[in-house]
């Protein structure tokens, strides 16, 4: 393949091939090799985490959020699921000539509101304007840093057979909302993105539950892709129970009509937790009382194996879930 395809940006199989075959080829180092949501490293003041992301979502404004809120939440959540306490963010704006200043102010105000809720500050930024037609309205790149508590040890090396898999709520809302808004499917009243800063919810869980092994946020590629990446990273199997997966009725119905699988749709306010079984009850109690965990569920278990993800159906059958492969839904974040 000699050219970049849209599927190279969907977070699935082709994205993995691009990262492994090109970026790791030239940028290879122990921190990048982990391919985590954020890189955790030692610094003179303690351990820190750092992450960066570019946001090109289309449309810019959608039910439940906009590109500005998405940019702040996406970066905060990458830090939070790595165990870090987000502190500072930088923001780079690339703007197409002719973009309405009123819309730019709405985006910036939305970013400020999300930062206030999360307790982080935007401390540096950059602005570039390109000629009309050289860009689609507005792209934002955010970089975040956070502090990692002492002795925190999350990662692929921690899960063991018997650990439990939790998720903090309904799956697929963001991806389907963006598709409905972009294609004018007339579902706007029924769907809204789950875009939200998760750091306060995760901090609460982290403070009271000592048995957390690792977390992942469920963005591009959805639950299925994240579960497959975790299974491969751990060298263990994950068994998910289909009947236990929280999926809103509106998402389930629209996905069935459109022929989409909610397990591969993007989320922007959902995370997966792998936790010691002795801590599950406490974790659920905490999550269900938090702002973004009221619909938390146990959805599966870690098992001995070799990196596969199995979905147990209500009728007793089993499906194998792999990485997202070529889903035609670009620019969802």
Short mmCIF file of C-alpha atoms in Angstrom, two decimals:
data_model
loop_
_atom_site.label_atom_id
_atom_site.label_comp_id
_atom_site.label_asym_id
_atom_site.label_seq_id
_atom_site.Cartn_x
_atom_site.Cartn_y
_atom_site.Cartn_z
CA UNK A 1 0.00 0.00 0.00
CA UNK A 2 1.65 3.26 -1.15
CA UNK A 3 -0.76 5.93 0.07
CA UNK A 4 -2.44 6.86 3.34
CA UNK A 5 -6.08 5.77 3.57
CA UNK A 6 -8.81 7.12 5.83
CA UNK A 7 -8.73 3.80 7.65
CA UNK A 8 -5.14 4.54 8.72
CA UNK A 9 -6.71 7.04 11.13
CA UNK A 10 -9.56 4.99 12.59
CA UNK A 11 -7.58 3.57 15.51
CA UNK A 12 -7.91 -0.03 14.26
CA UNK A 13 -5.84 -2.54 12.37
CA UNK A 14 -4.36 -0.16 9.74
CA UNK A 15 -3.53 2.40 12.42
CA UNK A 16 -1.62 -0.31 14.27
CA UNK A 17 0.25 -1.25 11.09
CA UNK A 18 1.15 2.42 10.49
CA UNK A 19 2.40 2.89 14.03
CA UNK A 20 4.37 -0.37 14.11
CA UNK A 21 5.73 -0.13 10.57
CA UNK A 22 6.60 3.57 10.37
CA UNK A 23 6.49 5.62 13.58
CA UNK A 24 8.09 3.00 15.83
CA UNK A 25 10.64 2.31 13.10
CA UNK A 26 12.05 5.82 13.45
CA UNK A 27 10.94 6.97 16.93
CA UNK A 28 11.57 3.70 18.74
CA UNK A 29 12.26 4.02 22.48
CA UNK A 30 11.11 2.20 25.64
CA UNK A 31 8.45 4.80 26.52
CA UNK A 32 6.88 4.87 23.06
CA UNK A 33 7.02 1.07 22.77
CA UNK A 34 4.39 0.79 25.50
CA UNK A 35 1.81 2.43 23.20
CA UNK A 36 -0.15 3.55 26.24
CA UNK A 37 -2.63 6.41 26.43
CA UNK A 38 0.13 8.53 28.02
CA UNK A 39 3.86 8.07 28.56
CA UNK A 40 4.78 7.80 32.26
CA UNK A 41 8.37 8.80 33.09
CA UNK A 42 10.60 9.88 35.97
CA UNK A 43 11.44 13.54 36.50
CA UNK A 44 13.31 15.40 39.27
CA UNK A 45 9.97 16.25 40.94
CA UNK A 46 8.52 12.73 40.71
CA UNK A 47 6.86 10.64 38.01
CA UNK A 48 4.98 12.47 35.30
CA UNK A 49 2.76 11.54 32.39
CA UNK A 50 2.55 13.27 29.02
CA UNK A 51 0.21 12.83 26.05
CA UNK A 52 -0.81 14.63 22.88
CA UNK A 53 -3.67 14.40 20.39
CA UNK A 54 -5.04 16.18 17.31
CA UNK A 55 -8.77 16.81 16.98
CA UNK A 56 -10.37 17.14 13.54
CA UNK A 57 -13.98 16.14 14.30
CA UNK A 58 -16.66 16.89 11.70
CA UNK A 59 -19.09 18.54 12.49
CA UNK A 60 -17.40 20.93 14.92
CA UNK A 61 -20.57 21.33 17.00
CA UNK A 62 -22.61 18.22 17.86
CA UNK A 63 -25.15 17.13 20.52
CA UNK A 64 -23.28 16.78 23.80
CA UNK A 65 -20.18 18.75 22.86
CA UNK A 66 -17.94 20.43 20.32
CA UNK A 67 -14.36 20.21 19.08
CA UNK A 68 -13.07 22.32 21.98
CA UNK A 69 -14.63 20.24 24.76
CA UNK A 70 -13.52 17.12 22.91
CA UNK A 71 -9.90 18.34 22.71
CA UNK A 72 -9.71 19.06 26.44
CA UNK A 73 -11.54 15.90 27.55
CA UNK A 74 -9.61 13.62 25.21
CA UNK A 75 -6.24 14.74 26.54
CA UNK A 76 -7.35 14.78 30.20
CA UNK A 77 -8.77 11.27 29.88
CA UNK A 78 -5.60 9.87 28.32
CA UNK A 79 -3.70 11.13 31.37
CA UNK A 80 -6.32 9.98 33.88
CA UNK A 81 -6.51 6.37 32.65
CA UNK A 82 -2.72 6.23 32.95
CA UNK A 83 -3.09 6.99 36.66
CA UNK A 84 -1.92 10.60 36.37
CA UNK A 85 -3.50 13.70 37.89
CA UNK A 86 -3.83 16.08 34.92
CA UNK A 87 -2.34 19.51 35.63
CA UNK A 88 -1.57 21.51 32.48
CA UNK A 89 -2.61 21.57 28.83
CA UNK A 90 -1.29 23.33 25.76
CA UNK A 91 -3.55 24.04 22.78
CA UNK A 92 -2.63 24.68 19.15
CA UNK A 93 -5.33 26.05 16.83
CA UNK A 94 -5.09 25.70 13.05
CA UNK A 95 -7.87 27.82 11.56
CA UNK A 96 -9.18 28.20 8.02
CA UNK A 97 -9.43 31.76 6.73
CA UNK A 98 -13.06 32.87 6.95
CA UNK A 99 -13.95 30.85 10.05
CA UNK A 100 -16.45 32.84 12.13
CA UNK A 101 -14.95 34.51 15.19
CA UNK A 102 -18.21 33.91 17.07
CA UNK A 103 -17.82 30.15 16.51
CA UNK A 104 -14.18 30.29 17.59
CA UNK A 105 -15.24 32.02 20.82
CA UNK A 106 -17.88 29.32 21.45
CA UNK A 107 -15.19 26.67 21.07
CA UNK A 108 -12.73 28.43 23.37
CA UNK A 109 -15.42 29.06 26.00
CA UNK A 110 -16.33 25.38 25.88
CA UNK A 111 -12.68 24.43 26.41
CA UNK A 112 -12.49 26.77 29.41
CA UNK A 113 -15.61 25.21 30.93
CA UNK A 114 -14.19 21.69 30.54
CA UNK A 115 -10.86 22.80 32.06
CA UNK A 116 -12.65 24.32 35.06
CA UNK A 117 -14.60 21.10 35.68
CA UNK A 118 -11.42 19.02 35.41
CA UNK A 119 -9.26 21.42 37.45
CA UNK A 120 -6.59 21.92 34.77
CA UNK A 121 -5.15 25.05 33.16
CA UNK A 122 -4.28 25.85 29.55
CA UNK A 123 -0.75 27.24 29.98
CA UNK A 124 0.57 27.64 26.41
CA UNK A 125 -0.76 27.66 22.88
CA UNK A 126 -0.28 28.54 19.26
CA UNK A 127 -2.48 29.89 16.47
CA UNK A 128 -2.03 29.40 12.72
CA UNK A 129 -4.41 30.56 9.99
CA UNK A 130 -4.25 28.94 6.55
CA UNK A 131 -5.82 30.19 3.28
CA UNK A 132 -9.45 29.39 2.57
CA UNK A 133 -9.81 25.89 1.13
CA UNK A 134 -6.55 24.59 2.63
CA UNK A 135 -8.27 23.24 5.77
CA UNK A 136 -11.77 22.27 6.88
CA UNK A 137 -12.69 25.04 9.36
CA UNK A 138 -10.73 24.27 12.54
CA UNK A 139 -8.29 21.68 13.87
CA UNK A 140 -7.04 21.68 17.49
CA UNK A 141 -4.01 19.86 18.93
CA UNK A 142 -3.72 19.53 22.69
CA UNK A 143 -0.84 18.26 24.81
CA UNK A 144 -1.25 17.49 28.50
CA UNK A 145 1.01 16.70 31.44
CA UNK A 146 0.12 15.31 34.84
CA UNK A 147 1.70 13.98 38.00
CA UNK A 148 1.65 10.25 38.77
CA UNK A 149 1.18 9.30 42.45
CA UNK A 150 4.08 7.50 44.11
CA UNK A 151 3.96 3.69 44.01
CA UNK A 152 1.14 3.63 41.43
CA UNK A 153 1.76 0.60 39.23
CA UNK A 154 -0.74 0.13 36.41
CA UNK A 155 -0.03 -1.54 33.11
CA UNK A 156 -0.09 -4.64 30.95
CA UNK A 157 2.09 -6.53 33.45
CA UNK A 158 -0.52 -6.35 36.25
CA UNK A 159 -3.66 -8.30 35.19
CA UNK A 160 -3.88 -11.99 36.14
CA UNK A 161 -6.52 -14.65 35.43
CA UNK A 162 -9.58 -14.05 37.59
CA UNK A 163 -9.39 -10.25 37.48
CA UNK A 164 -12.67 -8.53 36.63
CA UNK A 165 -13.41 -6.12 33.76
CA UNK A 166 -15.62 -3.08 34.44
CA UNK A 167 -16.90 -0.31 32.21
CA UNK A 168 -18.40 2.97 33.45
CA UNK A 169 -21.46 3.22 31.19
CA UNK A 170 -23.21 2.96 27.83
CA UNK A 171 -21.08 2.25 24.77
CA UNK A 172 -21.04 3.84 21.34
CA UNK A 173 -22.83 7.13 22.04
CA UNK A 174 -20.14 9.45 20.68
CA UNK A 175 -19.46 7.66 17.41
CA UNK A 176 -23.11 7.29 16.54
CA UNK A 177 -23.90 10.89 17.51
CA UNK A 178 -21.19 12.22 15.19
CA UNK A 179 -22.40 10.01 12.33
CA UNK A 180 -26.02 11.09 12.85
CA UNK A 181 -25.12 14.79 12.98
CA UNK A 182 -22.83 14.59 9.94
CA UNK A 183 -25.28 12.70 7.76
CA UNK A 184 -28.46 14.46 9.04
CA UNK A 185 -30.05 11.17 10.01
CA UNK A 186 -32.72 12.87 12.11
CA UNK A 187 -31.64 11.18 15.34
CA UNK A 188 -30.27 14.26 17.08
CA UNK A 189 -32.99 14.31 19.72
CA UNK A 190 -32.31 10.73 20.74
CA UNK A 191 -28.51 10.75 20.74
CA UNK A 192 -25.83 12.79 22.50
CA UNK A 193 -22.09 12.34 22.78
CA UNK A 194 -20.74 11.10 26.11
CA UNK A 195 -17.83 13.59 25.86
CA UNK A 196 -16.70 14.29 29.45
CA UNK A 197 -13.58 14.79 31.60
CA UNK A 198 -13.12 11.58 33.59
CA UNK A 199 -10.27 12.55 35.89
CA UNK A 200 -12.38 13.35 38.97
CA UNK A 201 -14.28 10.05 38.69
CA UNK A 202 -11.06 8.10 38.17
CA UNK A 203 -9.28 9.93 41.00
CA UNK A 204 -12.11 8.96 43.35
CA UNK A 205 -11.88 5.32 42.30
CA UNK A 206 -8.11 5.37 42.55
CA UNK A 207 -8.24 6.85 46.05
CA UNK A 208 -10.52 4.19 47.52
CA UNK A 209 -9.72 1.02 45.50
CA UNK A 210 -6.26 -0.49 45.87
CA UNK A 211 -6.88 -3.39 43.49
CA UNK A 212 -6.87 -1.52 40.17
CA UNK A 213 -4.54 -3.21 37.67
CA UNK A 214 -4.95 -0.95 34.62
CA UNK A 215 -7.38 1.27 32.72
CA UNK A 216 -8.01 2.29 29.12
CA UNK A 217 -10.31 4.92 27.66
CA UNK A 218 -12.54 3.59 24.89
CA UNK A 219 -12.12 6.07 22.06
CA UNK A 220 -11.45 5.15 18.40
CA UNK A 221 -12.14 1.47 17.80
CA UNK A 222 -14.42 1.29 20.84
CA UNK A 223 -14.53 -1.38 23.52
CA UNK A 224 -13.64 -4.26 21.19
CA UNK A 225 -10.40 -2.73 19.92
CA UNK A 226 -9.31 -1.61 23.40
CA UNK A 227 -10.02 -5.07 24.82
CA UNK A 228 -8.04 -6.74 22.04
CA UNK A 229 -5.07 -4.40 22.59
CA UNK A 230 -5.15 -5.12 26.34
CA UNK A 231 -5.40 -8.89 25.79
CA UNK A 232 -2.42 -8.82 23.41
CA UNK A 233 -0.44 -6.55 25.74
CA UNK A 234 -1.06 -8.83 28.73
CA UNK A 235 -0.72 -12.12 26.85
CA UNK A 236 -4.02 -13.20 28.43
CA UNK A 237 -7.57 -13.70 27.17
CA UNK A 238 -10.56 -11.51 27.98
CA UNK A 239 -14.05 -13.00 28.10
CA UNK A 240 -16.86 -10.44 27.75
CA UNK A 241 -20.54 -11.15 28.44
CA UNK A 242 -22.77 -9.62 25.76
CA UNK A 243 -25.86 -9.44 27.98
CA UNK A 244 -23.91 -7.36 30.52
CA UNK A 245 -22.68 -4.69 28.11
CA UNK A 246 -24.43 -1.35 28.81
CA UNK A 247 -25.77 0.07 25.54
CA UNK A 248 -28.47 2.77 25.44
CA UNK A 249 -31.66 1.77 23.62
CA UNK A 250 -31.26 4.66 21.14
CA UNK A 251 -27.70 3.58 20.30
CA UNK A 252 -28.64 -0.06 19.97
CA UNK A 253 -31.61 0.71 17.72
CA UNK A 254 -29.79 3.15 15.45
CA UNK A 255 -26.75 0.89 15.19
CA UNK A 256 -28.92 -2.04 14.12
CA UNK A 257 -30.60 0.08 11.43
CA UNK A 258 -27.24 1.31 10.12
CA UNK A 259 -25.52 -2.08 10.36
CA UNK A 260 -22.94 -0.88 12.90
CA UNK A 261 -21.57 -2.71 15.92
CA UNK A 262 -21.69 -0.55 19.10
CA UNK A 263 -18.65 -2.43 20.43
CA UNK A 264 -16.51 -0.79 17.72
CA UNK A 265 -18.04 2.71 17.94
CA UNK A 266 -16.03 5.49 19.58
CA UNK A 267 -16.68 6.82 23.07
CA UNK A 268 -15.32 10.02 24.65
CA UNK A 269 -16.43 9.53 28.25
CA UNK A 270 -16.00 5.82 28.85
CA UNK A 271 -13.17 3.81 30.35
CA UNK A 272 -12.45 0.17 31.05
CA UNK A 273 -11.05 -0.96 34.40
CA UNK A 274 -9.32 -4.24 35.20
CA UNK A 275 -9.51 -4.83 38.92
CA UNK A 276 -8.91 -7.44 41.61
CA UNK A 277 -12.19 -9.34 42.21
CA UNK A 278 -12.07 -8.53 45.93
CA UNK A 279 -12.44 -4.81 45.08
CA UNK A 280 -15.28 -5.03 42.58
CA UNK A 281 -18.19 -4.29 44.93
CA UNK A 282 -16.45 -1.26 46.38
CA UNK A 283 -15.49 -0.01 42.90
CA UNK A 284 -19.06 -0.28 41.63
CA UNK A 285 -20.41 1.54 44.70
CA UNK A 286 -17.97 4.40 44.11
CA UNK A 287 -18.58 4.60 40.37
CA UNK A 288 -22.37 4.53 40.64
CA UNK A 289 -22.26 7.55 42.96
CA UNK A 290 -19.95 9.54 40.69
CA UNK A 291 -20.83 11.95 37.87
CA UNK A 292 -19.78 9.67 35.02
CA UNK A 293 -20.21 6.17 36.42
CA UNK A 294 -23.87 5.72 37.26
CA UNK A 295 -24.33 2.96 34.67
CA UNK A 296 -21.14 1.08 35.53
CA UNK A 297 -21.22 -2.67 34.98
CA UNK A 298 -19.12 -5.78 35.34
CA UNK A 299 -18.73 -6.92 31.74
CA UNK A 300 -16.19 -9.72 31.80
CA UNK A 301 -13.14 -11.42 33.21
CA UNK A 302 -9.46 -11.98 32.53
CA UNK A 303 -8.61 -15.61 31.71
CA UNK A 304 -5.50 -17.61 30.94
CA UNK A 305 -4.80 -17.58 27.21
CA UNK A 306 -2.76 -15.96 24.47
CA UNK A 307 -4.27 -12.53 23.73
CA UNK A 308 -7.76 -13.26 22.43
CA UNK A 309 -11.06 -11.55 23.23
CA UNK A 310 -14.18 -13.71 23.35
CA UNK A 311 -17.75 -12.40 23.48
CA UNK A 312 -20.21 -14.79 25.12
CA UNK A 313 -23.66 -14.35 23.55
CA UNK A 314 -26.96 -14.72 25.49
CA UNK A 315 -27.66 -18.00 23.65
CA UNK A 316 -24.40 -19.53 24.82
CA UNK A 317 -22.37 -18.98 21.66
CA UNK A 318 -18.98 -17.32 21.46
CA UNK A 319 -17.64 -14.68 19.05
CA UNK A 320 -13.99 -13.70 18.66
CA UNK A 321 -13.42 -9.93 18.67
CA UNK A 322 -10.45 -8.40 16.87
CA UNK A 323 -9.10 -4.93 16.16
CA UNK A 324 -11.30 -2.52 14.21
CA UNK A 325 -10.60 -3.09 10.51
CA UNK A 326 -11.51 -0.35 8.06
CA UNK A 327 -14.68 1.10 9.54
CA UNK A 328 -15.75 3.98 7.20
CA UNK A 329 -16.24 6.62 9.91
CA UNK A 330 -13.36 9.11 9.82
CA UNK A 331 -13.07 12.36 11.78
CA UNK A 332 -14.97 11.30 14.86
CA UNK A 333 -12.51 12.99 17.24
#
